[in-house]
Amino acid sequence: MARITAGVATSHVPAIGAAIDLGKTREEYWQPVFAGYEASRAWEREAKPDVVILVFNDHATSLMLDVVPTFAIGCADSYKPADEGWGPRAVPVVQGHPELAAHIAQSLIIDEFDMTILNEMDVDHGMTVPLSLLFGEVDTWPTRVVPVVVNVTQFPPPSGDRCWRLGEAIARAVASFPEDLNVQVWGTGGMSHQLQGARAGLINREFDNTFLDNLVADPQALRRITHYDYLREAGSEGIELIMWLIMRGALGPNVTQLHRFYHVPASNTAVGHVVLEAA
Ligand code: DHB
Ligand code: FE
């Protein structure tokens, strides 16, 4: 039987990918960001997931604007790094797990989550930056990936509570897959940031740290955060944090926090990262 063993949350700031690709990780500005992921990279080498269900958003790279799926799941064999304007990142192609993905898609749709099925997709910084942060510079990614894509770029995104319940449904789907697989769920994006408008550059350490606290102390409270709360407190792109709730909903009530990291700033963004072990 497939098992969800752990959850990971991390920001996906594109400048982090550029810093890696341009050899800047030891520079004074970037060193503290990458230092915050060293323990997690060591942990991942031991944890050895067979599959990561990687919850992320596409930034109008492969999807969106013309077609806006609220929730989508990748059922492809593989996913190429996308060209986001400077050529594709020189990172490995992401290997999918079409059998597990098709099983999860069927289970979710029967469970009343009407997923869009993606049989082809190039993946942008929303996926490649978290993979780089957790696995480092490698020739092949050491896990297969089932992408779960959430609309957080075009109004109206799903509610945080709906995301939580999708996480619970993903856990039911994984538990009914017959093959023995070590599965992690990753929630990506955030934390507070706003990239445009009068409040561009907004960062809210208090909101972010309360959110990090409550992933362990009071996760139910996170389900009640509304779109307006995210917009007001965490900036227009802070809404990406709803993707962390899919991860947290999938892990069940009891978790052990193995690692927590918070750093300001990376580009214009507050970077947050946690590793949670499932009970
Ligand atoms: C930036 C873009 C993002 O998608 C994000 O989540 C954080 C920062 C940026 O362009 O700086
Ligand atoms: Fe983003």
Short mmCIF file of N, CA, C and O in Angstrom, two decimals, residues 166-212:
data_model
loop_
_atom_site.label_atom_id
_atom_site.label_comp_id
_atom_site.label_asym_id
_atom_site.label_seq_id
_atom_site.Cartn_x
_atom_site.Cartn_y
_atom_site.Cartn_z
N LEU A 166 -9.19 18.97 -0.24
CA LEU A 166 -8.54 18.26 -1.35
C LEU A 166 -7.36 17.45 -0.82
O LEU A 166 -7.14 16.31 -1.24
N GLY A 167 -6.62 18.02 0.12
CA GLY A 167 -5.52 17.27 0.74
C GLY A 167 -6.01 15.99 1.40
O GLY A 167 -5.40 14.93 1.26
N GLU A 168 -7.12 16.11 2.13
CA GLU A 168 -7.68 14.91 2.78
C GLU A 168 -8.07 13.87 1.73
O GLU A 168 -7.86 12.66 1.92
N ALA A 169 -8.64 14.34 0.61
CA ALA A 169 -9.05 13.41 -0.45
C ALA A 169 -7.83 12.78 -1.13
O ALA A 169 -7.86 11.60 -1.51
N ILE A 170 -6.75 13.54 -1.26
CA ILE A 170 -5.50 12.97 -1.81
C ILE A 170 -4.99 11.86 -0.89
O ILE A 170 -4.54 10.81 -1.35
N ALA A 171 -5.08 12.08 0.42
CA ALA A 171 -4.63 11.05 1.37
C ALA A 171 -5.46 9.77 1.21
O ALA A 171 -4.91 8.66 1.24
N ARG A 172 -6.77 9.92 1.03
CA ARG A 172 -7.61 8.73 0.82
C ARG A 172 -7.21 8.03 -0.48
O ARG A 172 -7.17 6.79 -0.55
N ALA A 173 -6.91 8.80 -1.51
CA ALA A 173 -6.53 8.22 -2.80
C ALA A 173 -5.22 7.44 -2.68
O ALA A 173 -5.09 6.32 -3.17
N VAL A 174 -4.25 8.03 -2.01
CA VAL A 174 -2.94 7.37 -1.86
C VAL A 174 -3.10 6.08 -1.07
O VAL A 174 -2.53 5.04 -1.42
N ALA A 175 -3.91 6.14 -0.01
CA ALA A 175 -4.07 4.96 0.87
C ALA A 175 -4.72 3.78 0.13
O ALA A 175 -4.58 2.63 0.56
N SER A 176 -5.40 4.05 -0.98
CA SER A 176 -6.05 2.95 -1.71
C SER A 176 -5.26 2.51 -2.94
O SER A 176 -5.76 1.74 -3.76
N PHE A 177 -4.02 2.99 -3.07
CA PHE A 177 -3.18 2.54 -4.19
C PHE A 177 -2.42 1.30 -3.75
O PHE A 177 -1.71 1.33 -2.73
N PRO A 178 -2.54 0.18 -4.46
CA PRO A 178 -2.04 -1.09 -3.93
C PRO A 178 -0.52 -1.22 -3.86
O PRO A 178 -0.01 -1.95 -3.02
N GLU A 179 0.21 -0.50 -4.70
CA GLU A 179 1.67 -0.68 -4.71
C GLU A 179 2.30 -0.03 -3.48
O GLU A 179 1.84 1.02 -3.02
N ASP A 180 3.35 -0.67 -2.96
CA ASP A 180 4.09 -0.13 -1.81
C ASP A 180 4.90 1.08 -2.27
O ASP A 180 5.90 0.93 -2.95
N LEU A 181 4.49 2.27 -1.89
CA LEU A 181 5.22 3.48 -2.30
C LEU A 181 5.37 4.42 -1.13
O LEU A 181 4.42 4.63 -0.36
N ASN A 182 6.56 4.98 -1.00
CA ASN A 182 6.84 6.02 -0.01
C ASN A 182 6.53 7.38 -0.66
O ASN A 182 7.24 7.82 -1.55
N VAL A 183 5.45 8.00 -0.22
CA VAL A 183 4.94 9.21 -0.89
C VAL A 183 5.08 10.41 0.05
O VAL A 183 4.71 10.34 1.22
N GLN A 184 5.62 11.50 -0.49
CA GLN A 184 5.58 12.77 0.22
C GLN A 184 4.61 13.72 -0.49
O GLN A 184 4.41 13.61 -1.70
N VAL A 185 4.04 14.66 0.28
CA VAL A 185 3.23 15.72 -0.31
C VAL A 185 3.93 17.04 -0.03
O VAL A 185 4.29 17.31 1.12
N TRP A 186 4.15 17.80 -1.07
CA TRP A 186 4.79 19.11 -0.92
C TRP A 186 3.78 20.22 -1.24
O TRP A 186 3.08 20.15 -2.26
N GLY A 187 3.73 21.23 -0.38
CA GLY A 187 2.95 22.44 -0.66
C GLY A 187 3.93 23.57 -0.92
O GLY A 187 4.87 23.77 -0.14
N THR A 188 3.75 24.30 -1.99
CA THR A 188 4.78 25.28 -2.39
C THR A 188 4.17 26.67 -2.59
O THR A 188 2.97 26.84 -2.64
N GLY A 189 5.05 27.67 -2.72
CA GLY A 189 4.63 29.06 -2.90
C GLY A 189 4.72 29.84 -1.60
O GLY A 189 5.18 29.34 -0.58
N GLY A 190 4.24 31.10 -1.63
CA GLY A 190 4.31 31.93 -0.42
C GLY A 190 5.76 32.29 -0.07
O GLY A 190 6.66 32.05 -0.85
N MET A 191 6.05 32.81 1.14
CA MET A 191 5.02 33.21 2.08
C MET A 191 4.51 34.60 1.69
O MET A 191 4.19 34.79 0.53
N SER A 192 4.44 35.57 2.62
CA SER A 192 3.89 36.86 2.24
C SER A 192 4.73 37.48 1.13
O SER A 192 5.95 37.46 1.17
N HIS A 193 4.06 37.97 0.13
CA HIS A 193 4.71 38.79 -0.90
C HIS A 193 3.67 39.43 -1.81
O HIS A 193 2.59 38.88 -2.00
N GLN A 194 4.04 40.58 -2.33
CA GLN A 194 3.21 41.26 -3.32
C GLN A 194 4.14 41.85 -4.37
O GLN A 194 5.08 42.56 -4.03
N LEU A 195 3.90 41.49 -5.63
CA LEU A 195 4.86 41.83 -6.69
C LEU A 195 4.47 43.08 -7.47
O LEU A 195 5.25 43.56 -8.27
N GLN A 196 3.26 43.58 -7.25
CA GLN A 196 2.84 44.74 -8.04
C GLN A 196 1.93 45.66 -7.24
O GLN A 196 1.46 45.29 -6.17
N GLY A 197 1.69 46.84 -7.79
CA GLY A 197 0.74 47.78 -7.19
C GLY A 197 1.36 48.59 -6.06
O GLY A 197 2.56 48.52 -5.78
N ALA A 198 0.49 49.34 -5.39
CA ALA A 198 0.97 50.29 -4.38
C ALA A 198 1.68 49.60 -3.22
O ALA A 198 2.57 50.18 -2.59
N ARG A 199 1.29 48.36 -2.91
CA ARG A 199 1.90 47.68 -1.77
C ARG A 199 3.00 46.70 -2.20
O ARG A 199 3.37 45.79 -1.45
N ALA A 200 3.53 46.85 -3.41
CA ALA A 200 4.61 45.96 -3.88
C ALA A 200 5.73 45.94 -2.84
O ALA A 200 6.10 46.99 -2.31
N GLY A 201 6.25 44.76 -2.55
CA GLY A 201 7.31 44.62 -1.55
C GLY A 201 6.80 44.29 -0.17
O GLY A 201 7.59 44.07 0.75
N LEU A 202 5.46 44.23 -0.02
CA LEU A 202 4.88 43.91 1.30
C LEU A 202 5.39 42.57 1.83
O LEU A 202 5.41 41.57 1.10
N ILE A 203 5.80 42.59 3.09
CA ILE A 203 6.18 41.36 3.80
C ILE A 203 5.61 41.47 5.20
O ILE A 203 5.66 42.53 5.80
N ASN A 204 5.02 40.40 5.71
CA ASN A 204 4.38 40.43 7.04
C ASN A 204 4.91 39.26 7.87
O ASN A 204 4.41 38.15 7.82
N ARG A 205 5.98 39.56 8.64
CA ARG A 205 6.63 38.51 9.43
C ARG A 205 5.69 37.91 10.47
O ARG A 205 5.76 36.71 10.75
N GLU A 206 4.85 38.76 11.06
CA GLU A 206 3.97 38.27 12.12
C GLU A 206 2.95 37.27 11.55
O GLU A 206 2.75 36.19 12.10
N PHE A 207 2.32 37.63 10.44
CA PHE A 207 1.37 36.72 9.80
C PHE A 207 2.06 35.41 9.42
O PHE A 207 1.57 34.31 9.68
N ASP A 208 3.24 35.51 8.79
CA ASP A 208 3.95 34.32 8.32
C ASP A 208 4.30 33.40 9.49
O ASP A 208 4.13 32.18 9.42
N ASN A 209 4.81 33.99 10.58
CA ASN A 209 5.24 33.15 11.71
C ASN A 209 4.06 32.53 12.44
O ASN A 209 4.17 31.39 12.92
N THR A 210 2.93 33.23 12.49
CA THR A 210 1.73 32.63 13.06
C THR A 210 1.27 31.46 12.19
O THR A 210 0.85 30.41 12.69
N PHE A 211 1.35 31.65 10.87
CA PHE A 211 0.98 30.57 9.93
C PHE A 211 1.88 29.35 10.16
O PHE A 211 1.40 28.22 10.25
N LEU A 212 3.19 29.60 10.29
CA LEU A 212 4.13 28.49 10.54
C LEU A 212 3.83 27.81 11.88
O LEU A 212 3.81 26.58 11.97
#
